[in-house]
Coordinates of C-alpha atoms in Angstrom, one line a residue:
Chain A
M1 CA 3.6 33.9 6.4
L2 CA 3.4 32.2 3.0
S3 CA 5.1 34.0 0.1
I4 CA 5.6 32.7 -3.4
K5 CA 8.0 34.7 -5.6
N6 CA 8.5 34.5 -9.3
L7 CA 7.5 30.8 -9.5
H8 CA 8.0 28.9 -12.7
I9 CA 6.8 25.4 -13.3
H10 CA 7.1 23.2 -16.3
Y11 CA 5.4 20.0 -17.4
G12 CA 8.0 18.7 -19.8
A13 CA 8.2 21.3 -22.5
I14 CA 5.0 23.1 -21.4
H15 CA 5.6 26.2 -19.4
A16 CA 2.6 25.9 -17.0
I17 CA 3.3 28.6 -14.4
K18 CA 5.0 31.7 -15.7
G19 CA 6.6 33.6 -12.9
I20 CA 3.8 34.2 -10.4
S21 CA 4.1 35.8 -7.0
I22 CA 1.5 35.3 -4.2
T23 CA 1.5 36.4 -0.6
V24 CA -0.7 35.1 2.2
N25 CA -0.5 37.0 5.4
D26 CA -1.1 35.6 8.9
G27 CA -4.8 35.1 9.5
E28 CA -5.8 36.0 6.0
M29 CA -8.0 34.2 3.6
V30 CA -6.6 34.5 0.1
S31 CA -8.4 33.1 -2.9
L32 CA -6.8 32.0 -6.2
I33 CA -9.4 32.0 -9.0
G34 CA -9.2 31.1 -12.6
A35 CA -10.5 28.9 -15.3
N36 CA -9.8 25.2 -15.9
G37 CA -6.2 24.6 -16.7
A38 CA -5.0 28.0 -15.6
G39 CA -2.6 26.3 -13.2
K40 CA -4.3 26.7 -9.8
T41 CA -3.8 23.2 -8.6
T42 CA -0.2 23.1 -9.9
I43 CA 0.6 26.1 -7.7
L44 CA -0.8 24.3 -4.6
H45 CA 1.1 21.1 -5.5
A46 CA 4.3 23.1 -5.8
V47 CA 3.7 24.5 -2.3
T48 CA 3.2 21.1 -0.8
G49 CA 6.0 19.6 -2.7
L50 CA 3.9 17.2 -4.8
K51 CA 5.2 19.0 -8.0
T52 CA 8.7 20.3 -8.3
A53 CA 9.1 23.9 -9.4
T54 CA 11.6 24.9 -12.1
S55 CA 12.6 28.1 -10.4
G56 CA 11.4 30.8 -8.0
E57 CA 10.9 30.9 -4.3
I58 CA 8.3 29.5 -1.9
R59 CA 8.7 30.7 1.7
Y60 CA 6.7 29.7 4.7
D61 CA 7.8 31.5 7.8
Q62 CA 11.5 30.9 7.9
Y63 CA 11.3 27.7 5.8
N64 CA 12.2 27.3 2.1
L65 CA 9.4 25.0 1.0
R66 CA 11.3 24.0 -2.2
T67 CA 13.8 22.1 -0.1
V68 CA 11.5 20.7 2.6
E69 CA 10.4 17.1 2.1
P70 CA 6.7 16.9 1.3
S71 CA 6.1 14.5 4.2
R72 CA 7.5 17.2 6.6
I73 CA 5.2 20.0 5.5
I74 CA 2.4 18.8 7.8
S75 CA 4.7 19.1 10.8
L76 CA 5.2 22.7 9.9
G77 CA 1.5 23.4 10.5
M78 CA 0.3 23.4 7.0
A79 CA -2.4 21.0 5.8
H80 CA -3.7 20.4 2.3
V81 CA -7.3 19.4 1.3
P82 CA -6.7 18.0 -2.2
E83 CA -9.0 18.5 -5.2
G84 CA -12.0 16.3 -5.8
R85 CA -12.8 15.1 -2.2
R86 CA -10.0 12.6 -2.1
V87 CA -11.0 10.5 0.9
F88 CA -9.8 6.9 1.4
Q89 CA -12.9 5.3 -0.1
R90 CA -12.8 1.9 1.5
M91 CA -11.9 3.0 5.0
T92 CA -14.4 4.2 7.6
V93 CA -14.8 7.9 8.5
A94 CA -12.9 7.4 11.8
E95 CA -10.1 5.6 10.0
N96 CA -9.9 8.4 7.5
L97 CA -9.6 11.0 10.3
D98 CA -6.9 8.8 11.9
M99 CA -4.9 8.9 8.7
G100 CA -4.9 12.6 8.8
A101 CA -2.8 12.5 12.0
I102 CA -0.8 9.3 11.1
T103 CA 2.5 11.2 11.2
F104 CA 1.8 12.3 14.8
K105 CA 3.4 10.5 17.6
D106 CA 1.5 12.3 20.4
K107 CA -1.7 10.2 20.9
A108 CA -3.3 12.6 23.3
R109 CA -3.1 15.4 20.8
V110 CA -4.6 13.2 18.1
E111 CA -7.5 12.5 20.6
T112 CA -8.2 16.2 21.3
N113 CA -7.9 17.0 17.6
R114 CA -10.4 14.3 16.8
E115 CA -12.8 15.6 19.4
K116 CA -12.4 19.1 17.9
V117 CA -13.2 17.8 14.4
Y118 CA -16.2 15.9 15.6
A119 CA -17.4 19.0 17.4
R120 CA -17.1 21.0 14.2
F121 CA -18.6 18.3 12.0
P122 CA -21.2 16.4 14.1
R123 CA -22.3 14.5 11.0
L124 CA -18.9 12.9 10.8
K125 CA -19.3 11.7 14.4
E126 CA -22.7 10.2 13.6
R127 CA -21.1 8.4 10.7
A128 CA -17.8 7.5 12.3
R129 CA -18.1 3.8 11.4
Q130 CA -19.5 4.3 7.9
I131 CA -17.3 3.5 4.9
A132 CA -16.2 6.8 3.4
G133 CA -17.1 5.8 -0.1
T134 CA -20.7 5.6 0.8
L135 CA -20.9 9.2 2.1
S136 CA -22.6 11.9 0.0
G137 CA -20.4 14.4 -1.9
G138 CA -20.8 17.1 0.7
E139 CA -20.0 14.7 3.5
Q140 CA -16.9 13.5 1.7
Q141 CA -15.7 17.1 1.3
M142 CA -16.4 17.6 5.1
L143 CA -14.4 14.4 5.7
A144 CA -11.5 15.6 3.6
T145 CA -11.5 18.9 5.4
G146 CA -11.8 17.2 8.8
R147 CA -8.9 14.9 7.9
A148 CA -6.7 18.0 7.2
L149 CA -7.8 19.5 10.5
M150 CA -6.6 16.5 12.4
T151 CA -3.2 18.0 12.4
D152 CA -4.5 21.3 13.9
P153 CA -2.9 23.3 11.1
R154 CA -2.2 27.1 11.1
V155 CA -2.5 27.2 7.3
L156 CA -5.0 25.3 5.2
L157 CA -4.6 24.9 1.5
M158 CA -8.0 24.1 0.0
D159 CA -8.3 22.9 -3.6
E160 CA -11.7 23.4 -5.3
P161 CA -13.9 22.5 -2.3
S162 CA -17.0 23.3 -4.4
M163 CA -16.2 20.9 -7.2
G164 CA -19.1 18.7 -8.2
L165 CA -21.3 19.8 -5.3
S166 CA -24.9 21.0 -5.5
P167 CA -25.5 24.8 -4.9
I168 CA -26.9 24.1 -1.4
L169 CA -23.8 22.0 -0.5
V170 CA -21.5 24.6 -1.9
K171 CA -23.1 27.1 0.4
E172 CA -22.7 24.8 3.4
I173 CA -19.0 24.1 2.6
F174 CA -18.3 27.8 2.2
G175 CA -20.0 28.4 5.5
I176 CA -17.5 25.9 7.0
I177 CA -14.6 27.6 5.4
R178 CA -15.8 30.9 6.8
T179 CA -15.9 29.5 10.3
L180 CA -12.5 27.9 10.0
H181 CA -11.2 31.3 9.0
A182 CA -13.0 32.9 11.9
A183 CA -11.3 30.4 14.1
G184 CA -7.9 32.0 13.1
I185 CA -6.8 29.5 10.4
T186 CA -5.0 31.1 7.5
I187 CA -6.5 29.9 4.3
L188 CA -5.4 29.7 0.7
L189 CA -8.5 28.8 -1.3
V190 CA -8.2 27.7 -4.9
E191 CA -11.6 28.0 -6.7
Q192 CA -13.3 27.9 -10.0
N193 CA -16.5 29.2 -8.4
A194 CA -15.3 32.8 -8.5
R195 CA -18.4 34.4 -7.0
M196 CA -18.4 32.2 -3.9
A197 CA -14.6 32.5 -3.4
L198 CA -14.6 36.3 -3.8
S199 CA -17.5 36.7 -1.5
I200 CA -15.7 35.1 1.5
A201 CA -12.0 35.9 0.8
D202 CA -10.1 38.9 2.0
R203 CA -7.9 39.2 -1.0
A204 CA -7.7 37.3 -4.3
Y205 CA -5.5 36.6 -7.3
V206 CA -6.9 35.9 -10.8
L207 CA -4.8 33.3 -12.7
E208 CA -4.9 33.2 -16.5
T209 CA -2.9 30.5 -18.4
G210 CA -0.2 30.4 -15.8
A211 CA 0.2 34.1 -15.1
I212 CA -1.6 36.4 -12.6
S213 CA -3.7 38.9 -14.6
M214 CA -5.4 40.7 -11.6
Q215 CA -5.1 40.9 -7.9
G216 CA -6.5 43.0 -5.1
K217 CA -9.2 43.0 -2.4
A218 CA -11.8 40.3 -3.0
S219 CA -14.6 42.8 -2.7
D220 CA -13.1 45.1 -5.3
L221 CA -12.5 42.2 -7.7
L222 CA -16.1 41.2 -7.2
R223 CA -17.2 44.6 -8.6
D224 CA -14.5 44.7 -11.3
D225 CA -16.0 44.7 -14.8
R226 CA -13.4 42.4 -16.4
V227 CA -13.8 39.9 -13.6
R228 CA -17.5 40.1 -13.8
R229 CA -17.5 39.5 -17.5
A230 CA -15.0 36.7 -17.5
Y231 CA -15.8 34.8 -14.3
L232 CA -19.2 35.9 -12.9
G233 CA -21.1 35.7 -16.1
A234 CA -22.5 39.2 -15.8
Chain B
M1 CA -14.7 -7.1 27.8
L2 CA -13.7 -6.6 24.2
K3 CA -10.2 -5.4 25.2
N4 CA -9.8 -8.5 27.3
E5 CA -10.7 -10.7 24.3
K6 CA -8.3 -8.9 22.1
R7 CA -5.5 -9.6 24.5
K8 CA -6.3 -13.2 24.3
A9 CA -6.2 -13.3 20.5
P10 CA -2.5 -14.1 20.1
L11 CA -2.8 -17.0 22.6
L12 CA -5.9 -18.2 20.8
N13 CA -4.1 -18.1 17.4
F14 CA -1.1 -19.9 18.9
A15 CA -3.5 -22.6 20.2
A16 CA -5.0 -23.0 16.8
L17 CA -1.6 -23.3 15.2
A18 CA -0.6 -25.9 17.8
A19 CA -3.7 -27.9 17.0
L20 CA -2.9 -27.8 13.3
F21 CA 0.6 -28.9 14.2
A22 CA -0.7 -31.8 16.3
L23 CA -2.8 -32.9 13.3
L24 CA 0.3 -32.8 11.1
V25 CA 2.3 -34.8 13.7
L26 CA -0.5 -37.3 13.9
L27 CA -0.5 -37.6 10.1
M28 CA 3.2 -37.9 9.8
E29 CA 3.7 -40.4 12.6
S30 CA 0.8 -42.6 11.7
G31 CA 2.7 -43.6 8.6
V32 CA 0.0 -42.8 6.0
V33 CA 2.2 -40.1 4.6
S34 CA 4.4 -41.4 1.8
M35 CA 7.5 -39.6 0.5
Y36 CA 5.4 -38.4 -2.3
V37 CA 2.8 -36.8 -0.1
R38 CA 5.6 -35.4 2.1
G39 CA 6.9 -33.6 -1.0
I40 CA 3.5 -32.1 -1.6
I41 CA 3.3 -30.9 2.0
V42 CA 6.7 -29.2 1.6
Q43 CA 5.5 -27.7 -1.6
C44 CA 2.4 -26.3 0.1
F45 CA 4.6 -24.5 2.6
Y46 CA 6.8 -22.6 0.1
V47 CA 3.8 -21.9 -2.1
I48 CA 1.9 -20.5 0.9
I49 CA 4.8 -18.1 1.6
M50 CA 5.0 -17.2 -2.1
V51 CA 1.3 -16.4 -2.5
T52 CA 0.9 -14.5 0.8
S53 CA 4.0 -12.4 0.1
L54 CA 2.8 -11.7 -3.4
N55 CA -0.5 -10.6 -2.0
L56 CA 1.3 -8.0 0.1
T57 CA 2.3 -6.3 -3.2
M58 CA -0.8 -7.1 -5.3
G59 CA -3.6 -6.9 -2.8
F60 CA -2.4 -4.5 -0.1
L61 CA -0.1 -2.2 -2.1
G62 CA -2.3 -2.6 -5.2
Q63 CA 0.6 -3.0 -7.6
L64 CA 0.8 -5.8 -10.2
T65 CA 4.1 -7.7 -10.1
L66 CA 5.0 -10.3 -12.7
G67 CA 8.4 -11.5 -11.5
H68 CA 7.9 -12.9 -8.0
A69 CA 9.5 -16.2 -9.1
G70 CA 12.6 -14.1 -9.8
F71 CA 12.9 -13.2 -6.1
M72 CA 12.3 -16.8 -5.2
A73 CA 15.2 -17.7 -7.5
V74 CA 17.5 -15.2 -5.8
G75 CA 16.6 -16.7 -2.4
A76 CA 17.0 -20.2 -3.7
Y77 CA 20.3 -19.8 -5.4
T78 CA 21.8 -17.7 -2.6
S79 CA 20.8 -20.1 0.2
A80 CA 22.0 -23.1 -1.9
L81 CA 25.3 -21.5 -2.8
V82 CA 25.9 -20.4 0.8
A83 CA 25.1 -23.9 2.0
K84 CA 27.5 -25.5 -0.5
A85 CA 30.2 -23.1 0.5
L86 CA 29.8 -23.8 4.2
L87 CA 29.9 -27.5 3.5
Q88 CA 32.9 -27.2 1.3
A89 CA 34.8 -25.2 3.9
N90 CA 33.9 -27.9 6.4
I91 CA 32.3 -25.4 8.7
L92 CA 29.3 -27.6 8.9
T93 CA 28.8 -31.2 7.9
V94 CA 25.6 -32.9 6.9
G95 CA 24.3 -35.1 9.7
P96 CA 21.2 -35.5 11.8
G97 CA 20.2 -32.2 13.2
S98 CA 22.9 -30.2 11.5
D99 CA 20.8 -30.0 8.4
I100 CA 18.3 -27.9 10.2
L101 CA 21.0 -25.7 11.6
L102 CA 22.5 -25.3 8.1
F103 CA 19.1 -24.4 6.7
L104 CA 18.5 -21.8 9.4
I105 CA 21.8 -20.2 8.6
C106 CA 21.3 -20.2 4.8
M107 CA 17.6 -19.2 4.7
P108 CA 18.2 -15.7 6.1
A109 CA 21.0 -15.3 3.6
G110 CA 18.6 -16.0 0.8
A111 CA 16.0 -13.7 2.4
L112 CA 18.4 -10.9 2.7
M113 CA 19.6 -11.1 -0.9
A114 CA 16.1 -11.3 -2.2
A115 CA 15.2 -8.2 -0.1
L116 CA 18.2 -6.4 -1.5
F117 CA 17.0 -7.1 -5.0
G118 CA 13.6 -6.0 -3.9
I119 CA 15.0 -2.6 -3.0
L120 CA 16.9 -2.3 -6.2
V121 CA 13.9 -3.1 -8.3
G122 CA 11.4 -1.2 -6.1
I123 CA 13.2 2.1 -5.9
P124 CA 13.1 3.0 -9.6
A125 CA 9.7 1.3 -10.3
L126 CA 7.7 2.5 -7.3
R127 CA 8.7 6.2 -7.5
L128 CA 6.3 6.4 -10.5
R129 CA 2.6 6.1 -10.4
G130 CA 0.9 3.5 -12.5
D131 CA 1.8 0.0 -13.8
Y132 CA 5.5 0.4 -14.2
L133 CA 6.2 -2.2 -11.6
A134 CA 4.5 -4.9 -13.6
I135 CA 6.7 -4.1 -16.6
I136 CA 9.9 -3.8 -14.6
T137 CA 9.3 -7.0 -12.6
L138 CA 8.4 -8.8 -15.8
G139 CA 11.9 -7.9 -17.1
F140 CA 13.6 -8.6 -13.8
G141 CA 12.2 -12.1 -13.6
E142 CA 13.6 -12.9 -17.1
I143 CA 16.9 -11.2 -16.5
I144 CA 17.5 -13.2 -13.3
R145 CA 16.7 -16.4 -15.1
V146 CA 19.0 -15.6 -18.0
L147 CA 21.7 -14.5 -15.6
I148 CA 21.5 -17.8 -13.7
Q149 CA 21.6 -19.6 -17.0
N150 CA 25.0 -18.0 -17.7
L151 CA 26.6 -17.8 -14.3
K152 CA 29.4 -20.3 -13.8
F153 CA 29.0 -20.4 -10.1
A154 CA 25.3 -21.1 -10.4
G155 CA 26.1 -24.4 -12.0
S156 CA 26.1 -23.3 -15.6
K157 CA 28.8 -23.7 -18.2
G158 CA 29.4 -20.0 -18.3
L159 CA 28.7 -17.3 -20.8
A160 CA 31.5 -18.0 -23.2
Q161 CA 30.4 -21.6 -23.8
G162 CA 27.1 -20.5 -25.2
Q163 CA 25.4 -23.6 -23.9
A164 CA 22.1 -24.0 -22.3
G165 CA 22.1 -23.6 -18.5
Q166 CA 22.6 -26.7 -16.4
A167 CA 21.2 -27.3 -13.0
L168 CA 23.0 -26.5 -9.8
I169 CA 23.6 -29.8 -8.0
G170 CA 24.6 -31.1 -4.7
I171 CA 22.4 -28.9 -2.5
P172 CA 21.9 -30.3 1.0
V173 CA 18.4 -31.4 2.0
M174 CA 16.2 -30.1 4.7
N175 CA 12.6 -31.2 4.3
N176 CA 11.7 -31.6 8.0
V177 CA 8.0 -30.8 7.8
Y178 CA 7.8 -29.9 11.4
V179 CA 10.4 -27.2 11.1
L180 CA 9.0 -26.0 7.8
F181 CA 5.5 -25.8 9.4
W182 CA 6.7 -23.4 12.0
I183 CA 8.7 -21.4 9.5
A184 CA 5.7 -21.0 7.2
S185 CA 3.4 -20.2 10.1
L186 CA 5.8 -17.6 11.4
C187 CA 6.0 -16.0 7.9
V188 CA 2.2 -15.9 7.6
V189 CA 1.8 -14.5 11.2
V190 CA 4.4 -11.8 10.5
M191 CA 2.6 -10.8 7.3
F192 CA -0.7 -10.8 9.1
S193 CA 0.7 -8.4 11.8
F194 CA 2.2 -6.3 9.1
V195 CA -1.0 -5.7 7.3
R196 CA -2.8 -5.1 10.6
S197 CA -0.2 -2.6 11.7
K198 CA 0.1 1.1 11.1
Y199 CA 2.3 0.2 8.1
G200 CA -0.5 -1.9 6.7
R201 CA -3.1 0.8 7.0
T202 CA -0.7 3.2 5.5
I203 CA -0.1 1.2 2.4
M204 CA -3.8 0.5 2.0
A205 CA -4.3 4.3 2.2
I206 CA -1.8 4.8 -0.5
R207 CA -3.5 2.2 -2.6
E208 CA -6.9 3.9 -2.1
D209 CA -5.6 7.4 -3.1
D210 CA -2.0 8.3 -3.4
I211 CA -2.6 12.1 -3.6
A212 CA -4.7 12.0 -0.5
A213 CA -2.0 9.9 1.2
S214 CA 0.7 12.4 0.4
S215 CA -1.6 15.2 1.5
V216 CA -1.6 13.8 5.0
G217 CA 2.2 13.8 5.0
L218 CA 3.0 10.2 4.0
N219 CA 6.2 9.5 2.0
N220 CA 4.5 7.2 -0.5
T221 CA 7.6 6.0 -2.2
Y222 CA 9.2 4.9 1.1
Y223 CA 6.2 2.9 2.2
K224 CA 5.8 1.3 -1.3
V225 CA 9.4 0.3 -1.5
F226 CA 9.4 -1.0 2.1
T227 CA 6.4 -3.2 1.4
F228 CA 7.7 -4.5 -1.9
T229 CA 11.0 -5.3 -0.1
I230 CA 9.2 -7.3 2.6
S231 CA 7.3 -9.1 -0.1
A232 CA 10.6 -9.9 -2.0
M233 CA 12.2 -11.0 1.3
F234 CA 9.5 -13.6 2.0
A235 CA 9.8 -14.9 -1.6
G236 CA 13.5 -15.4 -0.8
I237 CA 12.5 -17.5 2.2
A238 CA 10.2 -19.5 0.0
G239 CA 13.1 -19.9 -2.4
A240 CA 15.3 -21.3 0.3
I241 CA 12.7 -23.9 1.3
F242 CA 12.4 -24.7 -2.4
A243 CA 16.2 -25.2 -2.8
F244 CA 16.4 -27.5 0.2
R245 CA 13.3 -29.4 -0.6
G246 CA 15.0 -32.7 -1.3
L247 CA 15.8 -33.0 -4.9
G248 CA 19.3 -31.5 -4.4
T249 CA 19.1 -29.6 -7.6
L250 CA 18.1 -26.2 -8.9
S251 CA 17.5 -25.1 -12.4
Q252 CA 16.6 -21.8 -13.9
N253 CA 13.5 -23.5 -15.4
D254 CA 12.0 -23.7 -11.9
F255 CA 11.6 -19.9 -11.9
S256 CA 10.2 -19.1 -15.3
F257 CA 7.7 -16.4 -16.1
L258 CA 4.9 -19.1 -16.1
K259 CA 5.7 -19.8 -12.4
S260 CA 5.3 -16.1 -11.6
T261 CA 2.0 -16.0 -13.3
D262 CA 0.9 -19.2 -11.4
Y263 CA 1.4 -17.3 -8.2
V264 CA -0.5 -14.3 -9.6
I265 CA -3.4 -16.6 -10.4
M266 CA -3.4 -18.0 -6.9
V267 CA -3.5 -14.5 -5.4
V268 CA -6.3 -13.5 -7.6
L269 CA -8.3 -16.7 -6.9
G270 CA -7.8 -16.4 -3.2
G271 CA -8.8 -12.8 -3.2
M272 CA -6.5 -9.8 -3.4
G273 CA -6.3 -8.4 0.0
S274 CA -7.1 -11.6 1.9
L275 CA -4.1 -13.5 3.3
T276 CA -6.5 -16.3 4.4
G277 CA -7.6 -16.5 0.8
S278 CA -3.9 -16.8 -0.3
V279 CA -3.2 -19.6 2.1
V280 CA -6.3 -21.5 0.9
A281 CA -5.6 -20.9 -2.8
A282 CA -1.9 -21.9 -2.3
I283 CA -2.9 -25.3 -0.7
V284 CA -5.7 -26.0 -3.1
L285 CA -3.8 -25.2 -6.2
S286 CA -0.8 -27.1 -5.0
V287 CA -2.7 -30.3 -4.1
L288 CA -5.2 -30.2 -7.0
P289 CA -2.7 -30.6 -9.9
E290 CA -1.3 -33.7 -8.0
L291 CA -4.8 -35.2 -7.8
L292 CA -5.3 -34.5 -11.4
R293 CA -2.0 -35.8 -12.6
A294 CA -3.8 -37.9 -15.3
A295 CA -5.2 -34.8 -16.9
E296 CA -2.0 -32.8 -16.6
Q297 CA -2.0 -31.5 -20.1
Y298 CA -5.3 -29.8 -19.5
R299 CA -4.1 -28.0 -16.4
M300 CA -3.5 -24.6 -17.9
L301 CA -6.8 -24.9 -19.8
V302 CA -8.7 -25.6 -16.6
Y303 CA -6.8 -22.8 -14.8
S304 CA -7.9 -20.3 -17.4
V305 CA -11.5 -21.4 -17.3
V306 CA -11.6 -21.3 -13.5
L307 CA -10.0 -17.9 -13.5
I308 CA -12.5 -16.6 -16.0
L309 CA -15.4 -18.1 -14.0
V310 CA -14.1 -16.6 -10.8
M311 CA -13.7 -13.2 -12.4
I312 CA -17.3 -13.3 -13.6
F313 CA -18.9 -14.6 -10.5
R314 CA -16.6 -13.5 -7.7
P315 CA -14.6 -10.6 -9.1
A316 CA -12.9 -9.9 -5.8
G317 CA -11.6 -13.5 -5.6
L318 CA -13.0 -16.4 -3.7
L319 CA -12.6 -14.8 -0.3
G320 CA -12.4 -11.1 -1.3
V321 CA -10.8 -9.3 1.6
Y322 CA -12.2 -11.7 4.2
E323 CA -9.8 -12.8 6.9
F324 CA -10.4 -15.8 9.1
S325 CA -10.4 -15.0 12.8
I326 CA -10.5 -17.5 15.6
R327 CA -11.6 -14.9 18.0
K328 CA -14.8 -14.3 16.0
W329 CA -15.4 -18.0 15.2
L330 CA -15.0 -19.6 18.6
P331 CA -18.1 -18.0 20.2
R332 CA -20.1 -19.2 17.2
L333 CA -18.9 -22.7 17.7
F334 CA -19.4 -23.0 21.4
D335 CA -22.1 -20.7 22.4
K336 CA -24.7 -19.9 19.8
K337 CA -26.5 -17.4 21.9
E338 CA -23.6 -15.1 22.4
E339 CA -23.8 -12.4 19.7
V340 CA -20.5 -11.7 17.9
P341 CA -19.7 -8.0 18.2
K342 CA -19.8 -6.4 14.8
A343 CA -16.5 -5.1 13.6

């Protein structure tokens, strides 16, 4: 359903992404792991149109995402949870969720989606009137995820959901990702926390300085010596 | 219950405005208002529009702009030139009542032209993240001023003469405070509804976090340019009021960089993100210098000290993001027992 072919991205003279290809099939959870600065976020931003690619192909169903306006991507059933729990700090939890579906005209659908999000994250419902900036890190990550779910997406792009969270919260967030996947949402998960990502994903790609160095079934990569040495500290 | 009250809110606001208007009529008709005070009242009106519109960009969009007086100049000169052209072509003549008509024709012209310049400045500046708008508007304000200084039709001697700019003269007068009261009120009401609308919440979301905003499918540049254009348009309206205020002349010195910074100071003092604060700051800082005429040379000094003090003790401005609301105040005045529902 999502296929990236021979993608090249430059930041000025710097060749950040050097011809990578990634496929995500319907219903799959694919993880993209790699160190800081490998280019993981850049790839996600190219998919959602926040960063313009130099060359290559990004296909999503029948659409060529390189020519689709970033603001239209949501309406194609794709949602993006950006890196670093980017919630609207000075708005309430409820307002944050409303922002997620702001491009929707269908009020009734927004209402049902909000109920679904609240059912999935009861804590967000409890804190609906609280200012988002006062939530804990884990709750903010929940809110960012909930906001993306307001559009009832088929594909979820998640950028470093574990960033800056305590190990317990990381476990909780990954539990949520697992249930989202079980609910049938296709997920492309970008992570530095390779162990967690590989333990829940179906397949994975290892990104090293802008190129894919390894790929395969996540469970195989978890046992691979090179991956273990480089990313799992074993 | 709450819904019912919300429906009553526009009516209530209108009643409040009407009460203010009645007060103004009482003041004007009682004869205590001299020509001098009348001039200050007119000044309050255009400064209110300038400061609230600047707050749209600074407070709600979160972008610094240093050339708001430039848009005012565009509105002032456009409306004045259109008025002069209409009079010259004998389409309208100056007479009782027709001055208001003339103004109501020329003001939209000034507003439109200022909005057009807003789009032209906004598109390149707001596509980028960061403080580019401040730099570009700083340049824009000066370019407009120098342009006016050298444009023959704007009253100057023209580029070739190499002389300092002269004032544009013979502008008709429209300083009917009643009409201006309703124009200023309408402007503020429109801006209020704008920031309370979906558009308003959208631009505040972009201000909070632009990446998150684009991740929910918002076209940030569009909303930013749109807001900036609205802001410029209202500056154009303020400019038209300024042009017709009664002196009959316009000079490029009226729109210097210092004027732009004056408005920035008022926005900051009143509170970035509080239109109520902008209105209060506009009135206070228009009236105060007149009361302190004797100490005029210390004005900038006092301004700086006050600004520093406010930044130390009230960093969010005097009112922060507080907005005055009749609906919340009335119950407090009349019935102390009724609890005000918390927002």
